[in-house]
Phi, psi and omega in degrees: 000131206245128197276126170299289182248084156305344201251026171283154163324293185248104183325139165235136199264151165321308174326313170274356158275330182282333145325298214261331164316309184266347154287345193251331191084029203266148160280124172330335199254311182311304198288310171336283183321312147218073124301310194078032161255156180262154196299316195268022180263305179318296202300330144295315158288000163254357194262283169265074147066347185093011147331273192299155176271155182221138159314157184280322201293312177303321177312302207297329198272316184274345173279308154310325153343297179286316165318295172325329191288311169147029156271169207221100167298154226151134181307106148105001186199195188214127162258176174262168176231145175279109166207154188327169185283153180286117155353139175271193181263167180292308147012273212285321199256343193261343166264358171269001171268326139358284165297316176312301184321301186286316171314308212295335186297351181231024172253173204278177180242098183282337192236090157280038178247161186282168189299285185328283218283305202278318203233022180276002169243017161253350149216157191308200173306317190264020170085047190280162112274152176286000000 
């Protein structure tokens, strides 16, 4: 295993980032995105071995990524850490209001007055309750 950033505390190699992406189930274009590294910089440092050089600010930047995410570096390999779920993307939340959108379109209408109309004497003019 060949150390990428020796002058990190604990060296990390590709093998344990390419390792920690995929325990987390992160996609290469997700981890880029925040990371703040361009994809084909990623995609060279998980691709040979710690071989090719990458500036050290991508190690350090895709290694915290992953951290945040909940990997755990360890001599020769990566755990997972039990931690909130990683935030979505502006993307990731905008297809999941999407889907909602299309469920609520398709549940029945029991009240064919508009929302305004149906609750207007629970509040006042300025939107109140009365």
């Amino acid at each position: 295993m060949d150390t990428i950033l020796p002058q990190t505390p604990e060296p990390v190699t590709a093998e344990q980032l390419r390792a920690a992406r995929s325990l987390l189930r992160i996609a290469q274009r997700d981890l880029a995105a925040r990371a703040g590294v361009p994809l084909p910089s990623l995609r060279r440092l998980e691709g040979v071995g710690g071989t090719v050089k990458v500036p050290p600010d991508i190690v350090r930047r895709t290694r915290r990524a992953l951290e945040q995410a909940g990997a755990v570096f360890v001599a020769g390999g990566v755990q997972r850490q039990a931690i909130p779920e990683w935030p979505l993307s502006y993307e990731e939340k905008l297809a999941q209001v999407r889907v909602i959108q299309a469920e609520v379109k398709q549940l029945p209408i029991l009240d064919p007055r508009p929302v305004e109309v149906m609750f207007a004497d629970l509040y006042d003019e300025n939107g109140l309750p009365r």
